[in-house]
Amino acid sequence: EFFEYSINSILYQRGIYPPETFKRVAKYGLGMMVTSDDGLSAYLSQVLSQLGAWLERGDVERLCVVVRGVDSNKTLERWVFAVKTQYNDKENLRDARPVDRASKASKEITNEIQAIIRQITASVTFLPLLDEACAFDLLVYARKSSDVPGTWEDTDPCYITNANEVKLRSFTTRIHAVDAAVSYADDDDDADGVALGPEGGPPASTGAGLRA
């Protein structure tokens, strides 16, 4: 659920989709913007469903939201949510399952999530202006033992060479700890590599591209 609202906040705050295609909802004690575009909603629902299945098994290491220029095809921003999971069998991770951390009050977790969402909202004050139409990619880094559906594939990790990085707040639940950061382009050079991401994507909205 946190990832759903974080992704929507990034897409809205960074102008990947027009503001009129978002609606306001109340969540975590905040006014949140979520997409009202049917195609994007269906796409995010499909991706987040698979992400949820991996999270339940403790298979997720990182979720990355990559912002690319449509015309330049350059990676301009890379939002990374690093997920740490406590396992019940550290010697045999293939068969390991997540276990609960010490109990934690839901209000405390909500306050930590609020802090991250507020930082995403405030990102327009320190991130460079996106002066071209942009698209986004969703990348998931998972354990090698994860069951990967046929609709997912290895893909370019979209690293940014000589990037500036801003660390965001973190939060923890009974099972997971999430550290967030955003890096952004400082020059025109990008690095190469390999990662894992879903094939296909929703229809692009007016004035912006979208792929994943």
GROMACS .gro file of C-alpha atoms in nm:
model
  212
    1GLU     CA    1   0.000   0.000   0.000
    2PHE     CA    2   0.284   0.239   0.084
    3PHE     CA    3   0.443   0.176  -0.255
    4GLU     CA    4   0.116   0.246  -0.436
    5TYR     CA    5   0.080   0.589  -0.279
    6SER     CA    6   0.451   0.669  -0.314
    7ILE     CA    7   0.450   0.589  -0.686
    8ASN     CA    8   0.138   0.797  -0.740
    9SER     CA    9   0.292   1.087  -0.547
   10ILE     CA   10   0.610   1.074  -0.757
   11LEU     CA   11   0.414   1.066  -1.084
   12TYR     CA   12   0.202   1.361  -0.974
   13GLN     CA   13   0.475   1.577  -0.819
   14ARG     CA   14   0.714   1.525  -1.111
   15GLY     CA   15   0.448   1.589  -1.374
   16ILE     CA   16   0.478   1.255  -1.552
   17TYR     CA   17   0.100   1.264  -1.602
   18PRO     CA   18  -0.115   1.580  -1.627
   19PRO     CA   19  -0.250   1.700  -1.290
   20GLU     CA   20  -0.609   1.676  -1.410
   21THR     CA   21  -0.570   1.295  -1.433
   22PHE     CA   22  -0.527   1.270  -1.054
   23LYS     CA   23  -0.778   1.285  -0.770
   24ARG     CA   24  -0.731   1.366  -0.402
   25VAL     CA   25  -0.784   1.099  -0.136
   26ALA     CA   26  -0.716   1.089   0.237
   27LYS     CA   27  -0.448   0.842   0.353
   28TYR     CA   28  -0.196   0.832   0.637
   29GLY     CA   29  -0.354   1.149   0.772
   30LEU     CA   30  -0.255   1.335   0.455
   31GLY     CA   31  -0.423   1.451   0.137
   32MET     CA   32  -0.280   1.218  -0.131
   33MET     CA   33  -0.301   1.243  -0.510
   34VAL     CA   34  -0.376   0.917  -0.693
   35THR     CA   35  -0.431   0.857  -1.062
   36SER     CA   36  -0.781   0.853  -1.209
   37ASP     CA   37  -0.650   0.725  -1.544
   38ASP     CA   38  -0.800   0.380  -1.604
   39GLY     CA   39  -0.505   0.247  -1.802
   40LEU     CA   40  -0.247   0.356  -1.547
   41SER     CA   41  -0.460   0.231  -1.256
   42ALA     CA   42  -0.492  -0.114  -1.414
   43TYR     CA   43  -0.119  -0.128  -1.485
   44LEU     CA   44  -0.018  -0.026  -1.132
   45SER     CA   45  -0.266  -0.272  -0.984
   46GLN     CA   46  -0.114  -0.556  -1.184
   47VAL     CA   47   0.246  -0.467  -1.096
   48LEU     CA   48   0.171  -0.400  -0.728
   49SER     CA   49  -0.014  -0.732  -0.700
   50GLN     CA   50   0.303  -0.916  -0.802
   51LEU     CA   51   0.513  -0.691  -0.579
   52GLY     CA   52   0.286  -0.778  -0.285
   53ALA     CA   53   0.332  -1.151  -0.347
   54TRP     CA   54   0.710  -1.109  -0.346
   55LEU     CA   55   0.697  -0.894  -0.032
   56GLU     CA   56   0.500  -1.164   0.152
   57ARG     CA   57   0.779  -1.410   0.077
   58GLY     CA   58   1.051  -1.159   0.163
   59ASP     CA   59   1.184  -1.170  -0.194
   60VAL     CA   60   1.201  -0.795  -0.261
   61GLU     CA   61   1.534  -0.615  -0.219
   62ARG     CA   62   1.457  -0.286  -0.394
   63LEU     CA   63   1.182  -0.109  -0.586
   64CYS     CA   64   1.298   0.160  -0.829
   65VAL     CA   65   1.089   0.426  -0.999
   66VAL     CA   66   1.293   0.546  -1.297
   67VAL     CA   67   1.210   0.872  -1.474
   68ARG     CA   68   1.336   0.899  -1.833
   69GLY     CA   69   1.322   1.172  -2.093
   70VAL     CA   70   1.096   1.064  -2.382
   71ASP     CA   71   1.300   1.235  -2.654
   72SER     CA   72   1.649   1.197  -2.505
   73ASN     CA   73   1.582   0.850  -2.355
   74LYS     CA   74   1.814   0.951  -2.069
   75THR     CA   75   1.756   0.853  -1.710
   76LEU     CA   76   1.683   1.177  -1.526
   77GLU     CA   77   1.576   1.050  -1.183
   78ARG     CA   78   1.596   0.723  -0.995
   79TRP     CA   79   1.378   0.680  -0.685
   80VAL     CA   80   1.496   0.379  -0.485
   81PHE     CA   81   1.311   0.208  -0.201
   82ALA     CA   82   1.546  -0.047  -0.042
   83VAL     CA   83   1.362  -0.323   0.147
   84LYS     CA   84   1.524  -0.518   0.429
   85THR     CA   85   1.352  -0.831   0.558
   86GLN     CA   86   1.428  -1.043   0.863
   87TYR     CA   87   1.429  -1.412   0.766
   88ASN     CA   88   1.365  -1.723   0.970
   89ASP     CA   89   1.653  -1.912   0.806
   90LYS     CA   90   1.957  -1.701   0.719
   91GLU     CA   91   2.159  -2.006   0.621
   92ASN     CA   92   1.910  -2.124   0.358
   93LEU     CA   93   1.750  -1.817   0.200
   94ARG     CA   94   1.588  -2.023  -0.076
   95ASP     CA   95   1.349  -2.176   0.179
   96ALA     CA   96   1.350  -1.887   0.426
   97ARG     CA   97   1.037  -1.693   0.519
   98PRO     CA   98   1.000  -1.347   0.675
   99VAL     CA   99   0.956  -1.332   1.052
  100ASP     CA  100   0.813  -1.057   1.270
  101ARG     CA  101   1.036  -0.791   1.420
  102ALA     CA  102   0.951  -0.650   1.762
  103SER     CA  103   0.598  -0.511   1.775
  104LYS     CA  104   0.559  -0.147   1.679
  105ALA     CA  105   0.267   0.091   1.722
  106SER     CA  106   0.073   0.161   1.402
  107LYS     CA  107   0.077   0.535   1.481
  108GLU     CA  108   0.456   0.532   1.486
  109ILE     CA  109   0.465   0.356   1.149
  110THR     CA  110   0.214   0.605   1.007
  111ASN     CA  111   0.425   0.899   1.129
  112GLU     CA  112   0.732   0.756   0.955
  113ILE     CA  113   0.538   0.704   0.631
  114GLN     CA  114   0.400   1.060   0.653
  115ALA     CA  115   0.757   1.191   0.668
  116ILE     CA  116   0.856   1.011   0.347
  117ILE     CA  117   0.543   1.124   0.159
  118ARG     CA  118   0.604   1.483   0.269
  119GLN     CA  119   0.960   1.461   0.137
  120ILE     CA  120   0.833   1.336  -0.200
  121THR     CA  121   0.591   1.630  -0.208
  122ALA     CA  122   0.875   1.870  -0.125
  123SER     CA  123   1.102   1.720  -0.393
  124VAL     CA  124   1.004   1.994  -0.639
  125THR     CA  125   1.211   2.235  -0.427
  126PHE     CA  126   1.543   2.054  -0.477
  127LEU     CA  127   1.513   1.839  -0.791
  128PRO     CA  128   1.599   1.993  -1.131
  129LEU     CA  129   1.310   2.098  -1.353
  130LEU     CA  130   1.211   1.825  -1.599
  131ASP     CA  131   1.222   2.027  -1.921
  132GLU     CA  132   1.107   1.750  -2.154
  133ALA     CA  133   0.817   1.505  -2.162
  134CYS     CA  134   0.903   1.209  -1.941
  135ALA     CA  135   0.816   0.842  -1.905
  136PHE     CA  136   0.866   0.609  -1.611
  137ASP     CA  137   0.984   0.253  -1.553
  138LEU     CA  138   0.920   0.032  -1.250
  139LEU     CA  139   1.207  -0.201  -1.161
  140VAL     CA  140   1.208  -0.464  -0.888
  141TYR     CA  141   1.523  -0.626  -0.751
  142ALA     CA  142   1.433  -0.969  -0.611
  143ARG     CA  143   1.614  -1.266  -0.462
  144LYS     CA  144   1.761  -1.508  -0.715
  145SER     CA  145   1.536  -1.783  -0.580
  146SER     CA  146   1.218  -1.581  -0.654
  147ASP     CA  147   0.950  -1.721  -0.882
  148VAL     CA  148   0.940  -1.478  -1.175
  149PRO     CA  149   0.627  -1.468  -1.397
  150GLY     CA  150   0.676  -1.490  -1.771
  151THR     CA  151   0.554  -1.132  -1.808
  152TRP     CA  152   0.865  -1.003  -1.626
  153GLU     CA  153   1.212  -0.982  -1.778
  154ASP     CA  154   1.569  -0.869  -1.716
  155THR     CA  155   1.608  -0.506  -1.809
  156ASP     CA  156   1.846  -0.209  -1.801
  157PRO     CA  157   1.880  -0.085  -1.439
  158CYS     CA  158   1.893   0.274  -1.568
  159TYR     CA  159   2.181   0.389  -1.351
  160ILE     CA  160   2.288   0.754  -1.355
  161THR     CA  161   2.661   0.827  -1.370
  162ASN     CA  162   2.788   1.109  -1.146
  163ALA     CA  163   2.442   1.142  -0.995
  164ASN     CA  164   2.347   1.359  -0.701
  165GLU     CA  165   2.165   1.162  -0.432
  166VAL     CA  166   1.929   1.278  -0.159
  167LYS     CA  167   1.853   1.036   0.124
  168LEU     CA  168   1.489   1.034   0.231
  169ARG     CA  169   1.339   0.911   0.557
  170SER     CA  170   1.295   0.543   0.639
  171PHE     CA  171   1.027   0.341   0.813
  172THR     CA  172   0.994  -0.004   0.965
  173THR     CA  173   0.708  -0.247   1.020
  174ARG     CA  174   0.696  -0.579   1.206
  175ILE     CA  175   0.861  -0.751   0.910
  176HIS     CA  176   1.016  -0.496   0.674
  177ALA     CA  177   1.243  -0.192   0.691
  178VAL     CA  178   1.233   0.052   0.398
  179ASP     CA  179   1.505   0.308   0.319
  180ALA     CA  180   1.428   0.566   0.050
  181ALA     CA  181   1.649   0.786  -0.168
  182VAL     CA  182   1.634   0.976  -0.496
  183SER     CA  183   1.924   1.033  -0.734
  184TYR     CA  184   1.915   1.272  -1.027
  185ALA     CA  185   2.127   1.344  -1.332
  186ASP     CA  186   2.424   1.578  -1.295
  187ASP     CA  187   2.549   1.540  -1.652
  188ASP     CA  188   2.458   1.369  -1.979
  189ASP     CA  189   2.627   1.033  -1.916
  190ASP     CA  190   2.437   0.719  -1.817
  191ALA     CA  191   2.576   0.380  -1.714
  192ASP     CA  192   2.482   0.037  -1.843
  193GLY     CA  193   2.369  -0.274  -1.652
  194VAL     CA  194   2.104  -0.540  -1.603
  195ALA     CA  195   1.798  -0.553  -1.370
  196LEU     CA  196   1.449  -0.707  -1.354
  197GLY     CA  197   1.131  -0.534  -1.470
  198PRO     CA  198   0.783  -0.600  -1.612
  199GLU     CA  199   0.719  -0.620  -1.983
  200GLY     CA  200   0.477  -0.383  -2.151
  201GLY     CA  201   0.294  -0.094  -1.988
  202PRO     CA  202  -0.023   0.117  -1.992
  203PRO     CA  203  -0.121   0.362  -2.266
  204ALA     CA  204   0.065   0.693  -2.252
  205SER     CA  205  -0.135   0.990  -2.131
  206THR     CA  206  -0.167   1.313  -2.329
  207GLY     CA  207   0.156   1.503  -2.326
  208ALA     CA  208   0.366   1.234  -2.160
  209GLY     CA  209   0.506   0.890  -2.236
  210LEU     CA  210   0.490   0.590  -2.006
  211ARG     CA  211   0.651   0.251  -2.017
  212ALA     CA  212   0.753  -0.018  -1.772
   0.00000   0.00000   0.00000
